[in-house]
XYZ file of C-alpha atoms in Angstrom:
342
model
C -0.053 -0.260 0.029
C 1.192 2.999 -0.548
C -0.770 6.975 -0.427
C -3.590 6.353 -2.042
C -3.137 3.069 -4.294
C -3.353 -0.261 -3.049
C -1.994 -3.512 -4.759
C -3.482 -7.051 -4.183
C -1.962 -10.205 -5.330
C -3.896 -13.741 -4.692
C -2.773 -17.165 -5.915
C -5.448 -20.067 -5.715
C -5.518 -23.445 -6.014
C -8.653 -26.470 -6.035
C -8.708 -29.729 -6.166
C -12.478 -31.799 -6.419
C -13.030 -34.877 -6.617
C -16.668 -37.021 -6.838
C -17.590 -40.211 -7.538
C -20.967 -40.115 -9.430
C -23.910 -43.077 -9.137
C -26.639 -42.566 -11.100
C -27.974 -46.117 -9.510
C -26.215 -47.152 -6.136
C -27.104 -50.647 -7.023
C -26.181 -50.648 -10.700
C -22.304 -51.100 -11.672
C -23.142 -49.395 -14.740
C -23.161 -45.077 -15.435
C -20.624 -45.109 -12.383
C -18.119 -41.863 -13.109
C -15.556 -40.855 -11.688
C -14.610 -36.819 -11.948
C -11.411 -35.052 -10.769
C -11.104 -31.648 -11.699
C -8.059 -29.220 -10.620
C -8.311 -25.318 -11.051
C -5.379 -23.233 -10.374
C -4.399 -19.566 -11.283
C -3.394 -16.029 -9.906
C -4.089 -12.463 -10.005
C -2.844 -8.750 -9.165
C -5.167 -5.877 -9.221
C -4.493 -1.927 -8.124
C -7.356 -0.037 -6.041
C -7.380 4.033 -6.218
C -8.939 6.236 -3.954
C -11.050 8.832 -5.831
C -13.258 12.104 -5.396
C -16.332 9.996 -6.630
C -15.339 6.515 -4.712
C -12.748 3.579 -5.718
C -11.334 2.665 -8.912
C -9.780 -1.120 -9.369
C -8.132 -2.185 -12.219
C -5.996 -5.636 -12.699
C -5.482 -8.940 -14.682
C -5.992 -12.790 -14.016
C -5.023 -16.012 -15.248
C -6.763 -19.225 -14.340
C -6.314 -22.810 -15.446
C -8.896 -26.261 -15.006
C -8.285 -29.535 -15.786
C -10.154 -32.385 -15.946
C -9.786 -35.965 -15.919
C -12.971 -38.050 -15.922
C -14.216 -41.786 -16.573
C -16.629 -40.553 -19.245
C -15.729 -37.337 -20.185
C -11.455 -37.831 -20.371
C -8.909 -35.706 -19.922
C -9.208 -31.598 -20.958
C -7.906 -28.010 -20.119
C -8.393 -24.752 -20.666
C -6.531 -21.192 -19.699
C -8.139 -17.645 -19.696
C -6.299 -14.761 -19.393
C -8.321 -11.582 -18.265
C -8.039 -7.462 -17.476
C -10.619 -5.556 -15.806
C -10.887 -2.018 -14.392
C -14.591 -1.089 -12.103
C -15.794 1.968 -10.192
C -17.187 2.039 -6.609
C -19.189 5.082 -5.774
C -19.047 6.493 -2.052
C -22.353 5.249 -0.880
C -23.099 8.563 0.650
C -23.529 10.325 -2.352
C -26.893 11.227 -4.154
C -25.839 9.983 -7.775
C -23.865 6.702 -7.646
C -22.444 5.536 -10.961
C -20.790 2.081 -11.301
C -19.579 -0.469 -13.320
C -17.011 -3.407 -13.938
C -16.166 -3.669 -17.395
C -13.531 -6.792 -18.346
C -12.404 -8.551 -21.414
C -11.327 -12.266 -21.086
C -8.549 -14.181 -23.872
C -10.208 -17.511 -24.109
C -7.768 -20.535 -25.361
C -10.724 -21.593 -27.600
C -13.403 -19.215 -27.880
C -11.049 -15.807 -28.548
C -12.043 -12.343 -26.686
C -14.945 -11.984 -24.984
C -15.781 -8.972 -23.173
C -18.327 -8.217 -19.917
C -19.690 -5.513 -18.912
C -21.945 -4.273 -15.911
C -23.133 -0.914 -15.504
C -24.980 1.320 -12.977
C -26.522 4.326 -11.370
C -28.429 4.535 -8.210
C -30.342 7.635 -7.924
C -30.713 8.008 -3.742
C -32.657 10.435 -1.863
C -31.027 12.151 1.181
C -34.332 12.980 3.044
C -35.810 9.681 2.444
C -34.586 6.180 2.936
C -35.761 5.762 -1.005
C -33.354 4.879 -3.672
C -33.728 3.419 -6.956
C -31.251 1.931 -9.251
C -30.922 0.946 -13.199
C -28.710 -1.666 -14.148
C -27.271 -3.105 -17.596
C -25.298 -6.327 -17.811
C -23.596 -7.932 -20.503
C -22.418 -11.376 -19.861
C -21.160 -14.613 -20.972
C -21.047 -18.680 -20.288
C -18.527 -21.066 -21.733
C -19.918 -24.726 -22.609
C -18.333 -26.761 -19.535
C -16.508 -30.297 -20.013
C -19.673 -32.398 -20.272
C -21.792 -30.298 -22.906
C -18.473 -30.790 -24.782
C -17.188 -34.270 -24.306
C -19.596 -36.671 -22.657
C -20.526 -39.350 -24.444
C -22.643 -42.139 -23.046
C -25.461 -44.399 -25.575
C -28.604 -41.206 -24.792
C -26.106 -38.639 -24.821
C -23.713 -36.980 -27.011
C -21.590 -33.697 -26.091
C -20.502 -31.333 -28.749
C -16.779 -29.639 -28.692
C -17.793 -27.350 -31.398
C -19.848 -25.744 -29.060
C -19.765 -21.673 -28.942
C -20.144 -19.569 -25.694
C -23.880 -18.319 -24.781
C -24.103 -14.824 -24.392
C -26.427 -12.605 -22.179
C -27.326 -9.337 -22.069
C -29.943 -8.082 -18.763
C -31.353 -4.766 -17.919
C -32.802 -4.323 -14.602
C -34.473 -1.488 -12.866
C -35.169 -1.699 -8.930
C -36.472 0.345 -6.529
C -35.476 0.511 -2.318
C -37.037 1.466 0.862
C -35.023 1.476 4.011
C -31.979 1.101 5.152
C -29.079 -2.015 5.265
C -30.622 -3.355 8.051
C -34.036 -2.892 7.221
C -35.237 -2.665 3.724
C -37.779 -4.169 1.526
C -36.930 -4.101 -2.312
C -38.591 -4.461 -5.487
C -37.394 -5.568 -9.096
C -38.345 -6.053 -12.833
C -35.630 -7.154 -15.441
C -35.267 -8.230 -18.854
C -33.005 -11.168 -19.912
C -32.295 -12.461 -23.368
C -29.535 -15.155 -23.751
C -27.830 -15.429 -27.398
C -26.512 -19.247 -28.570
C -28.185 -20.973 -25.593
C -26.429 -24.402 -24.538
C -29.359 -27.068 -24.450
C -29.660 -29.991 -24.883
C -31.726 -30.915 -27.719
C -32.998 -33.954 -29.771
C -35.812 -34.470 -33.147
C -37.947 -37.261 -31.021
C -38.083 -39.497 -28.157
C -36.156 -42.281 -29.866
C -33.167 -39.833 -30.858
C -29.847 -39.395 -28.834
C -29.361 -36.034 -26.502
C -27.310 -33.843 -28.071
C -25.734 -30.325 -26.820
C -26.492 -27.608 -29.157
C -26.329 -24.007 -29.053
C -30.352 -23.734 -29.547
C -30.550 -19.606 -30.980
C -32.303 -17.311 -28.170
C -34.060 -17.213 -25.166
C -35.596 -14.408 -23.559
C -37.876 -13.883 -20.374
C -39.075 -11.467 -18.281
C -38.585 -11.080 -14.807
C -39.793 -9.452 -11.179
C -38.553 -9.616 -7.522
C -39.122 -8.361 -3.762
C -36.854 -9.230 -1.203
C -36.318 -7.388 2.539
C -34.340 -7.714 5.538
C -35.011 -7.162 9.469
C -32.069 -7.499 11.505
C -31.163 -6.894 14.893
C -28.433 -6.361 17.370
C -27.791 -7.307 20.850
C -25.248 -7.341 23.873
C -22.732 -4.810 22.049
C -23.463 -6.178 18.379
C -21.785 -9.495 19.927
C -25.452 -11.089 18.646
C -28.469 -11.029 16.629
C -31.032 -11.917 14.923
C -31.982 -11.698 10.838
C -35.128 -12.410 9.145
C -34.779 -12.335 5.215
C -37.146 -13.422 2.247
C -37.150 -13.095 -1.445
C -39.951 -14.141 -4.042
C -38.825 -13.722 -7.899
C -41.512 -14.671 -10.818
C -40.089 -15.489 -14.038
C -42.040 -14.947 -17.488
C -40.228 -16.569 -20.505
C -41.205 -14.555 -24.014
C -43.071 -17.608 -26.082
C -41.018 -19.296 -28.238
C -41.478 -22.339 -30.833
C -38.788 -25.042 -31.141
C -38.356 -27.672 -33.999
C -37.545 -30.227 -31.233
C -37.199 -31.243 -27.787
C -35.411 -29.363 -25.068
C -34.023 -30.802 -22.188
C -33.036 -27.927 -19.668
C -33.878 -24.276 -21.121
C -37.410 -25.157 -20.805
C -37.830 -25.757 -17.212
C -37.704 -22.535 -15.798
C -39.019 -21.553 -12.071
C -42.494 -19.834 -12.740
C -42.630 -18.863 -8.728
C -39.971 -19.064 -5.980
C -40.351 -17.995 -2.916
C -37.295 -18.364 -0.059
C -37.461 -17.257 4.061
C -34.405 -17.529 6.247
C -33.639 -16.446 9.410
C -30.459 -15.743 10.953
C -29.025 -16.584 14.778
C -25.612 -15.301 15.491
C -24.447 -15.200 19.331
C -20.655 -15.088 20.016
C -19.849 -16.895 16.930
C -22.380 -19.596 17.594
C -24.454 -19.271 13.789
C -27.904 -21.222 13.507
C -29.509 -20.866 9.838
C -32.838 -21.908 9.069
C -34.154 -21.452 5.322
C -37.410 -22.912 3.737
C -37.872 -22.825 -0.347
C -40.735 -22.673 -2.499
C -40.476 -23.990 -5.846
C -43.409 -23.702 -8.684
C -42.465 -24.760 -12.482
C -44.095 -24.527 -15.356
C -43.867 -28.022 -16.477
C -43.288 -29.943 -12.630
C -45.286 -30.292 -9.742
C -44.169 -27.495 -7.090
C -42.289 -28.641 -4.072
C -40.718 -27.097 -0.885
C -37.306 -27.548 0.915
C -36.148 -26.874 4.264
C -32.566 -26.640 5.239
C -30.644 -25.654 8.403
C -27.205 -24.748 9.209
C -24.982 -24.777 12.299
C -21.615 -23.497 12.717
C -19.582 -21.999 15.523
C -16.302 -20.292 15.486
C -13.426 -20.318 17.716
C -10.815 -17.596 17.741
C -6.713 -18.768 17.633
C -4.475 -15.829 17.431
C -4.878 -14.913 14.181
C -6.576 -17.901 13.113
C -10.081 -18.648 12.920
C -11.579 -22.108 12.975
C -15.081 -22.763 12.154
C -16.494 -25.990 12.247
C -20.192 -26.580 10.267
C -23.191 -28.943 9.704
C -25.374 -28.481 7.064
C -28.389 -30.802 6.562
C -30.089 -30.229 3.137
C -34.021 -31.343 2.263
C -34.583 -32.143 5.898
C -37.965 -33.510 5.805
C -36.716 -35.799 2.425
C -38.855 -34.772 -0.005
C -38.679 -36.163 -3.583
C -38.729 -33.702 -6.509
C -37.106 -33.185 -10.332
C -36.384 -30.344 -11.257
C -35.254 -31.207 -15.007
C -36.301 -34.234 -16.851
C -37.281 -37.184 -15.183
C -33.791 -36.706 -12.998
C -34.605 -36.800 -9.360
C -33.204 -34.525 -6.697
C -30.954 -36.080 -3.834
C -32.997 -36.540 -0.858
C -32.175 -35.622 2.571
C -28.297 -34.732 2.438
C -25.946 -34.366 5.920
C -22.451 -32.207 5.402
C -19.668 -31.304 7.759
C -16.690 -29.443 7.460
C -14.314 -26.980 9.237
C -13.061 -23.567 7.281
C -9.792 -22.033 8.837
C -9.016 -18.532 7.754
C -5.888 -16.647 9.042
C-alpha cells in the first residue's frame, strides 16, 4: 500500500473429486471426476473523489480427468476495471468492464454498469443497471458420451444481456426492495433431440428471452454490544419466458421456475450461527415443492486464526422432487466440515 493506491495479489488452487452413481445398486453409469483449478491475479485500487477505482489482470487454468469425459484443460487470461461509488452521494454510478481471452473461444467482453439515485431526505433509492455476460460450455456439454447423450466440442459460448430496474425503501439492516428485469440469452446451450427415440445432443439452440420481477426484504436486530443478533430475510421471484417455438425437444432451457420463494432466519450469538431456510418452487412443467435446510456453525479464535466447524442438513424432510427431465434430486443430505481463515 502506498498513498491512495493499494495493490492486492492472490493465488489459488482448488481440487475437486466426485464419484457419481446414477443408480447405487447398478455397476453401470458410475463416473469419477477429478478437477483441478489454479490461477493468480493482481489488482490495484485507487481512491478518487467519487469512490474507488480498481483495475487488474487474472489468469486461471482448469483441468479435468474423468472416466466418461476424458482428460481436457483450458486457459483464460483477463483484464478488468471497475468503479465503486461513495455510498453517501446522491448519484452513485458504478461499472465493471472486462475482457477475457480464452484458449478456444477467443476474446469475450463482460460489462456491468449501473446508476443509483439516493434520496437523502428519505430512505428511498432507485437503480437502473445493464449487464453483458457470457457462459462457456462446460466439459460435460463438450465431451460427454454415453448411449443416450452426445457432447459437442464445437459449441460456442452463450451470451447474455440483462436490463434491471429496482426500487429500495429502508437501509442496510431493514429494507424492502422491488425489481423488474428483462433477460436475453443468445446462442443458448441445451441438450436437444428431434424425437423421443433420438439421442440427446448438446447444441447452441438460439435465443431465449424472459421477463422477471422480484420482491425481497431484510429485518435485522443487534444485541449484547453487537456480539449477536438475529435477522429475517425473504425473497420472491417470478419469471415469465417469452413464448418461442422450437422444432425439437429441449432438456433444460424450458424448465424455468415460475414462482420462487425463500425465507430464512439467522441467529448469531458469540460466534454460534444457526440458519434455518425454507424454499418453495413452482415450475411451468413440474409439480411444486418446498425444501427445508438448516446450517449450524461455531467460530473459534486462536491468535490470528479463525476455526469454524459447520454442519449443513439439506432437504431435512426428505422431499422427492425433480428440477429437470425425469432426474430425481437428492433426498436428505448431511454435510460437515471445518473452515480455517488467517
